[in-house]
Amino acid sequence: MDGWTYIEPCCGSAALALALLGATRSLLPYQGSKWRFRHALTAAIGEAGVTGRPDRVVLSDAGPFGVAAPTLIDATLRAEVIQELEGFAARDAREVYDALHQQPVSEDPATYTAELLFLQRLSFSGKAVGDRGGRWSSPGFNTSSAYGLPGTERFGPVKPMVPSLIRVLRSYDRLHRPDELIGGRRPARAPEGPVHRPTVVYLDPPYVDSTTYPGGELDRAGVVALARTWAEAGATVIVSEGEPVRELVSVGWTARQIDTGRKDTSRFRGKQEEWITVSR
């Protein structure tokens, strides 16, 4: 397809955007990432008649990734992020953590992004890092992620995470570069008017009855209103949730289960079901 727009108003770590642009490795294995579902989500976009790489990408989020996600897709800024992370990797991980946690965030987008990624990669249980009050707030320092662990009978060795993060970012040098990249830290917004080209809007809001994301909230009523407004403007809209969004299904949208949730003790799958609800 010649020319289409991808919009993600609650972008988080932008797993789907990265996949659409050609990424083959996930940015972060943190809770909430949609990397595991990228094939099902991409298929849903294709079924709506939209194929190929987007040439216009709009990524925003009320939390820290409203800054970080577009920074990482910009090749020049990404190189600066890598340089900052290489400096962190040359120091003791605990020393860097102590120098960042509860300290003021940087105003420079590349430095800010490097600080966020370092803290997130070493976050306890992969929980989200926040910056309430302009200071970094980490759920805790994960020693095994920082320094690695030897293998056991059940699991292979765990390698230090920051060097692997740098390798992932270097692999993004092969990403498709959109003609237009728009980003910003802001709450999810409705369209200002009708869309005039093929447009896909992917909504991955905080799930009902789940932990809220750092930086903002978007309840079910807000999700439904936002989704319907984008659809009425002419966009294809896909909403992720742990259940069908019944308020949308009742007006003709289609719900599809893309993962049944964890039924065993695997550490590599989420516990809850994954559904997408797609506009007509």
Tab-separated table of C-alpha atoms in Angstrom:
chain	number	residue	atom	x	y	z
A	1	MET	CA	0.000	0.000	0.000
A	2	ASP	CA	1.251	3.493	-0.858
A	3	GLY	CA	1.295	5.649	2.228
A	4	TRP	CA	-0.545	5.113	5.468
A	5	THR	CA	-0.515	6.549	8.962
A	6	TYR	CA	0.004	4.625	12.170
A	7	ILE	CA	-1.177	6.336	15.373
A	8	GLU	CA	-0.684	5.046	18.898
A	9	PRO	CA	-2.083	7.401	21.573
A	10	CYS	CA	-0.984	5.180	24.525
A	11	CYS	CA	2.243	3.980	22.960
A	12	GLY	CA	4.173	2.654	25.958
A	13	SER	CA	7.339	0.983	24.661
A	14	ALA	CA	5.856	1.055	21.131
A	15	ALA	CA	6.271	-2.678	20.474
A	16	LEU	CA	3.808	-2.751	17.582
A	17	ALA	CA	5.177	0.428	15.999
A	18	LEU	CA	8.690	-1.020	16.117
A	19	ALA	CA	7.491	-4.288	14.576
A	20	LEU	CA	5.672	-2.434	11.793
A	21	LEU	CA	8.887	-0.548	11.031
A	22	GLY	CA	10.863	-3.776	10.767
A	23	ALA	CA	12.237	-4.488	14.246
A	24	THR	CA	13.099	-8.144	14.845
A	25	ARG	CA	13.968	-7.816	18.535
A	26	SER	CA	11.865	-6.473	21.390
A	27	LEU	CA	12.941	-3.339	23.185
A	28	LEU	CA	11.995	-4.346	26.722
A	29	PRO	CA	10.590	-7.493	28.332
A	30	TYR	CA	8.507	-5.458	30.752
A	31	GLN	CA	4.951	-6.081	31.840
A	32	GLY	CA	2.444	-4.765	29.337
A	33	SER	CA	4.625	-5.031	26.229
A	34	LYS	CA	2.735	-6.199	23.144
A	35	TRP	CA	5.758	-7.676	21.397
A	36	ARG	CA	4.436	-11.229	21.884
A	37	PHE	CA	1.261	-10.294	20.030
A	38	ARG	CA	2.844	-8.390	17.161
A	39	HIS	CA	1.998	-11.034	14.549
A	40	ALA	CA	-1.687	-11.187	15.520
A	41	LEU	CA	-1.902	-7.396	15.630
A	42	THR	CA	-0.152	-6.993	12.283
A	43	ALA	CA	-2.514	-9.580	10.789
A	44	ALA	CA	-5.511	-7.599	12.045
A	45	ILE	CA	-4.151	-4.491	10.337
A	46	GLY	CA	-3.678	-6.441	7.111
A	47	GLU	CA	-7.219	-7.806	7.286
A	48	ALA	CA	-8.402	-4.197	7.353
A	49	GLY	CA	-6.701	-3.704	3.987
A	50	VAL	CA	-3.623	-1.870	5.275
A	51	THR	CA	-0.248	-3.383	4.363
A	52	GLY	CA	3.410	-2.424	4.141
A	53	ARG	CA	5.381	-0.002	6.306
A	54	PRO	CA	3.682	3.178	7.566
A	55	ASP	CA	5.220	6.353	6.169
A	56	ARG	CA	3.726	8.536	8.891
A	57	VAL	CA	3.977	7.518	12.565
A	58	VAL	CA	2.411	9.317	15.533
A	59	LEU	CA	3.424	8.080	18.997
A	60	SER	CA	2.274	9.702	22.209
A	61	ASP	CA	1.848	8.675	25.812
A	62	ALA	CA	1.030	10.372	29.087
A	63	GLY	CA	3.957	8.542	30.712
A	64	PRO	CA	7.734	8.517	30.150
A	65	PHE	CA	7.532	6.645	26.858
A	66	GLY	CA	5.820	9.641	25.302
A	67	VAL	CA	9.372	11.005	25.208
A	68	ALA	CA	11.292	7.760	24.767
A	69	ALA	CA	9.380	5.991	21.985
A	70	PRO	CA	9.737	8.665	19.277
A	71	THR	CA	13.306	9.322	20.416
A	72	LEU	CA	14.223	5.692	19.731
A	73	ILE	CA	12.717	5.694	16.243
A	74	ASP	CA	14.656	8.835	15.291
A	75	ALA	CA	18.004	7.459	14.064
A	76	THR	CA	20.067	10.474	15.141
A	77	LEU	CA	18.644	10.578	18.658
A	78	ARG	CA	18.875	6.793	18.972
A	79	ALA	CA	22.624	6.993	18.344
A	80	GLU	CA	22.883	9.470	21.224
A	81	VAL	CA	20.881	7.117	23.460
A	82	ILE	CA	23.283	4.279	22.657
A	83	GLN	CA	26.254	6.486	23.500
A	84	GLU	CA	24.732	7.339	26.890
A	85	LEU	CA	23.989	3.672	27.619
A	86	GLU	CA	27.537	2.675	26.707
A	87	GLY	CA	28.715	5.101	29.358
A	88	PHE	CA	26.384	3.489	31.897
A	89	ALA	CA	27.552	0.001	30.881
A	90	ALA	CA	31.157	0.950	31.604
A	91	ARG	CA	30.275	1.649	35.249
A	92	ASP	CA	28.981	-0.579	38.025
A	93	ALA	CA	25.247	-1.085	37.504
A	94	ARG	CA	24.339	-0.460	41.133
A	95	GLU	CA	26.336	2.758	41.115
A	96	VAL	CA	24.426	3.996	38.066
A	97	TYR	CA	21.101	2.942	39.574
A	98	ASP	CA	21.825	4.847	42.792
A	99	ALA	CA	22.827	7.907	40.761
A	100	LEU	CA	19.493	7.877	38.888
A	101	HIS	CA	16.791	6.550	41.222
A	102	GLN	CA	14.869	9.371	42.940
A	103	GLN	CA	17.042	11.948	41.182
A	104	PRO	CA	15.809	14.648	38.760
A	105	VAL	CA	15.218	13.485	35.192
A	106	SER	CA	17.178	14.980	32.318
A	107	GLU	CA	15.548	17.535	30.026
A	108	ASP	CA	17.514	16.234	27.039
A	109	PRO	CA	15.383	13.612	25.231
A	110	ALA	CA	18.281	11.256	24.439
A	111	THR	CA	19.692	11.359	27.964
A	112	TYR	CA	16.193	11.026	29.432
A	113	THR	CA	15.537	7.992	27.242
A	114	ALA	CA	18.837	6.339	28.170
A	115	GLU	CA	18.109	6.845	31.867
A	116	LEU	CA	14.609	5.428	31.489
A	117	LEU	CA	15.783	2.382	29.530
A	118	PHE	CA	18.567	1.636	32.013
A	119	LEU	CA	16.184	1.756	34.964
A	120	GLN	CA	13.459	-0.151	33.127
A	121	ARG	CA	15.795	-2.887	31.928
A	122	LEU	CA	16.970	-3.461	35.511
A	123	SER	CA	13.557	-2.934	37.111
A	124	PHE	CA	12.376	-5.436	39.697
A	125	SER	CA	9.959	-7.916	38.051
A	126	GLY	CA	9.907	-5.732	34.934
A	127	LYS	CA	7.494	-3.291	36.570
A	128	ALA	CA	7.118	0.155	35.044
A	129	VAL	CA	9.477	2.987	35.954
A	130	GLY	CA	7.893	6.396	36.554
A	131	ASP	CA	9.037	9.989	36.912
A	132	ARG	CA	6.431	11.548	39.157
A	133	GLY	CA	7.440	15.011	40.298
A	134	GLY	CA	10.276	15.122	37.779
A	135	ARG	CA	12.305	12.431	39.570
A	136	TRP	CA	12.937	8.841	38.571
A	137	SER	CA	11.058	6.232	40.546
A	138	SER	CA	12.063	2.596	40.074
A	139	PRO	CA	10.196	-0.385	41.588
A	140	GLY	CA	13.570	-1.771	42.645
A	141	PHE	CA	16.983	-2.929	41.474
A	142	ASN	CA	17.069	-6.385	39.876
A	143	THR	CA	20.483	-7.836	40.681
A	144	SER	CA	20.191	-10.747	38.263
A	145	SER	CA	19.299	-8.407	35.383
A	146	ALA	CA	22.228	-6.171	36.264
A	147	TYR	CA	24.957	-8.758	36.718
A	148	GLY	CA	23.555	-11.971	35.247
A	149	LEU	CA	23.125	-15.431	36.752
A	150	PRO	CA	24.695	-18.808	36.020
A	151	GLY	CA	22.506	-21.438	34.405
A	152	THR	CA	20.575	-24.061	36.365
A	153	GLU	CA	19.036	-27.422	35.516
A	154	ARG	CA	15.780	-25.652	34.581
A	155	PHE	CA	17.020	-22.418	33.015
A	156	GLY	CA	19.993	-21.231	31.040
A	157	PRO	CA	22.270	-18.451	32.232
A	158	VAL	CA	20.962	-14.894	32.535
A	159	LYS	CA	23.229	-12.385	30.832
A	160	PRO	CA	23.579	-8.785	32.043
A	161	MET	CA	20.742	-6.819	30.482
A	162	VAL	CA	22.287	-3.451	29.623
A	163	PRO	CA	24.785	-4.805	27.044
A	164	SER	CA	21.950	-6.771	25.413
A	165	LEU	CA	19.804	-3.618	25.371
A	166	ILE	CA	22.552	-1.798	23.492
A	167	ARG	CA	22.703	-4.618	20.939
A	168	VAL	CA	18.936	-4.393	20.457
A	169	LEU	CA	19.137	-0.654	19.841
A	170	ARG	CA	21.944	-1.150	17.336
A	171	SER	CA	19.742	-3.618	15.463
A	172	TYR	CA	17.222	-0.797	15.009
A	173	ASP	CA	19.604	0.833	12.533
A	174	ARG	CA	17.788	-1.316	9.965
A	175	LEU	CA	14.362	0.126	10.786
A	176	HIS	CA	12.314	1.699	8.027
A	177	ARG	CA	12.464	5.466	8.473
A	178	PRO	CA	9.015	7.035	8.207
A	179	ASP	CA	8.741	10.234	6.204
A	180	GLU	CA	7.063	11.879	9.178
A	181	LEU	CA	7.511	11.043	12.858
A	182	ILE	CA	5.422	12.874	15.443
A	183	GLY	CA	5.794	12.236	19.156
A	184	GLY	CA	4.910	13.795	22.440
A	185	ARG	CA	4.187	13.284	26.074
A	186	ARG	CA	0.506	13.990	26.415
A	187	PRO	CA	-2.782	12.276	27.239
A	188	ALA	CA	-4.519	10.384	24.448
A	189	ARG	CA	-6.230	12.769	22.024
A	190	ALA	CA	-9.203	12.550	19.715
A	191	PRO	CA	-8.767	13.518	16.049
A	192	GLU	CA	-9.227	17.136	15.074
A	193	GLY	CA	-11.256	16.151	12.010
A	194	PRO	CA	-11.704	13.421	9.382
A	195	VAL	CA	-8.646	11.458	8.262
A	196	HIS	CA	-7.787	11.826	4.578
A	197	ARG	CA	-5.510	8.815	4.050
A	198	PRO	CA	-5.465	5.196	5.278
A	199	THR	CA	-4.984	5.418	9.042
A	200	VAL	CA	-4.688	2.791	11.756
A	201	VAL	CA	-5.130	3.769	15.401
A	202	TYR	CA	-3.965	1.229	17.969
A	203	LEU	CA	-5.201	1.748	21.525
A	204	ASP	CA	-3.413	-0.182	24.265
A	205	PRO	CA	-4.734	1.553	27.399
A	206	PRO	CA	-4.378	0.444	31.025
A	207	TYR	CA	-6.534	-2.660	31.278
A	208	VAL	CA	-9.626	-2.779	33.466
A	209	ASP	CA	-8.741	-3.932	37.008
A	210	SER	CA	-5.009	-3.664	36.316
A	211	THR	CA	-2.219	-1.478	37.655
A	212	THR	CA	-2.353	2.034	36.188
A	213	TYR	CA	0.525	3.215	34.030
A	214	PRO	CA	2.919	5.958	35.170
A	215	GLY	CA	1.858	9.418	34.094
A	216	GLY	CA	-1.855	9.165	33.497
A	217	GLU	CA	-5.110	7.257	33.492
A	218	LEU	CA	-7.643	6.326	30.830
A	219	ASP	CA	-10.768	4.564	32.051
A	220	ARG	CA	-13.092	2.332	30.027
A	221	ALA	CA	-15.491	5.163	29.190
A	222	GLY	CA	-12.584	7.240	27.925
A	223	VAL	CA	-11.255	4.360	25.825
A	224	VAL	CA	-14.664	3.749	24.246
A	225	ALA	CA	-15.198	7.433	23.476
A	226	LEU	CA	-11.717	7.799	21.989
A	227	ALA	CA	-12.047	4.652	19.885
A	228	ARG	CA	-15.440	5.626	18.505
A	229	THR	CA	-14.301	9.158	17.683
A	230	TRP	CA	-11.307	7.896	15.701
A	231	ALA	CA	-13.461	5.340	13.881
A	232	GLU	CA	-16.044	7.987	13.015
A	233	ALA	CA	-13.201	10.106	11.619
A	234	GLY	CA	-12.420	7.315	9.163
A	235	ALA	CA	-9.595	5.406	10.850
A	236	THR	CA	-9.327	1.673	11.421
A	237	VAL	CA	-9.207	1.265	15.206
A	238	ILE	CA	-7.851	-1.693	17.176
A	239	VAL	CA	-8.248	-1.807	20.966
A	240	SER	CA	-6.316	-4.227	23.178
A	241	GLU	CA	-7.866	-5.444	26.429
A	242	GLY	CA	-8.041	-8.497	28.644
A	243	GLU	CA	-11.618	-9.012	27.466
A	244	PRO	CA	-13.879	-7.899	24.611
A	245	VAL	CA	-14.796	-4.214	24.854
A	246	ARG	CA	-18.515	-4.881	25.066
A	247	GLU	CA	-19.539	-1.261	24.587
A	248	LEU	CA	-17.916	-1.422	21.130
A	249	VAL	CA	-19.054	-4.946	20.267
A	250	SER	CA	-22.635	-3.836	20.940
A	251	VAL	CA	-22.378	-1.290	18.119
A	252	GLY	CA	-20.959	-3.708	15.574
A	253	TRP	CA	-17.237	-3.931	16.297
A	254	THR	CA	-15.557	-7.357	16.179
A	255	ALA	CA	-13.799	-8.928	19.179
A	256	ARG	CA	-11.155	-11.624	18.810
A	257	GLN	CA	-9.121	-13.506	21.396
A	258	ILE	CA	-5.427	-13.562	20.469
A	259	ASP	CA	-4.046	-15.279	23.585
A	260	THR	CA	-5.652	-17.522	26.193
A	261	GLY	CA	-3.381	-16.442	29.037
A	262	ARG	CA	-0.991	-18.500	31.096
A	263	LYS	CA	-2.316	-21.815	32.336
A	264	ASP	CA	1.027	-23.136	33.619
A	265	THR	CA	4.053	-21.867	35.544
A	266	SER	CA	5.841	-20.389	32.539
A	267	ARG	CA	7.568	-17.088	33.271
A	268	PHE	CA	7.322	-16.035	29.665
A	269	ARG	CA	3.556	-15.643	29.241
A	270	GLY	CA	1.066	-13.336	30.900
A	271	LYS	CA	-1.632	-14.689	33.178
A	272	GLN	CA	-4.567	-12.926	31.581
A	273	GLU	CA	-6.307	-13.377	28.260
A	274	GLU	CA	-5.578	-11.000	25.397
A	275	TRP	CA	-8.347	-9.683	23.171
A	276	ILE	CA	-8.552	-7.142	20.392
A	277	THR	CA	-11.724	-5.284	19.479
A	278	VAL	CA	-11.666	-3.939	15.920
A	279	SER	CA	-13.789	-1.258	14.270
A	280	ARG	CA	-16.218	-2.123	11.474
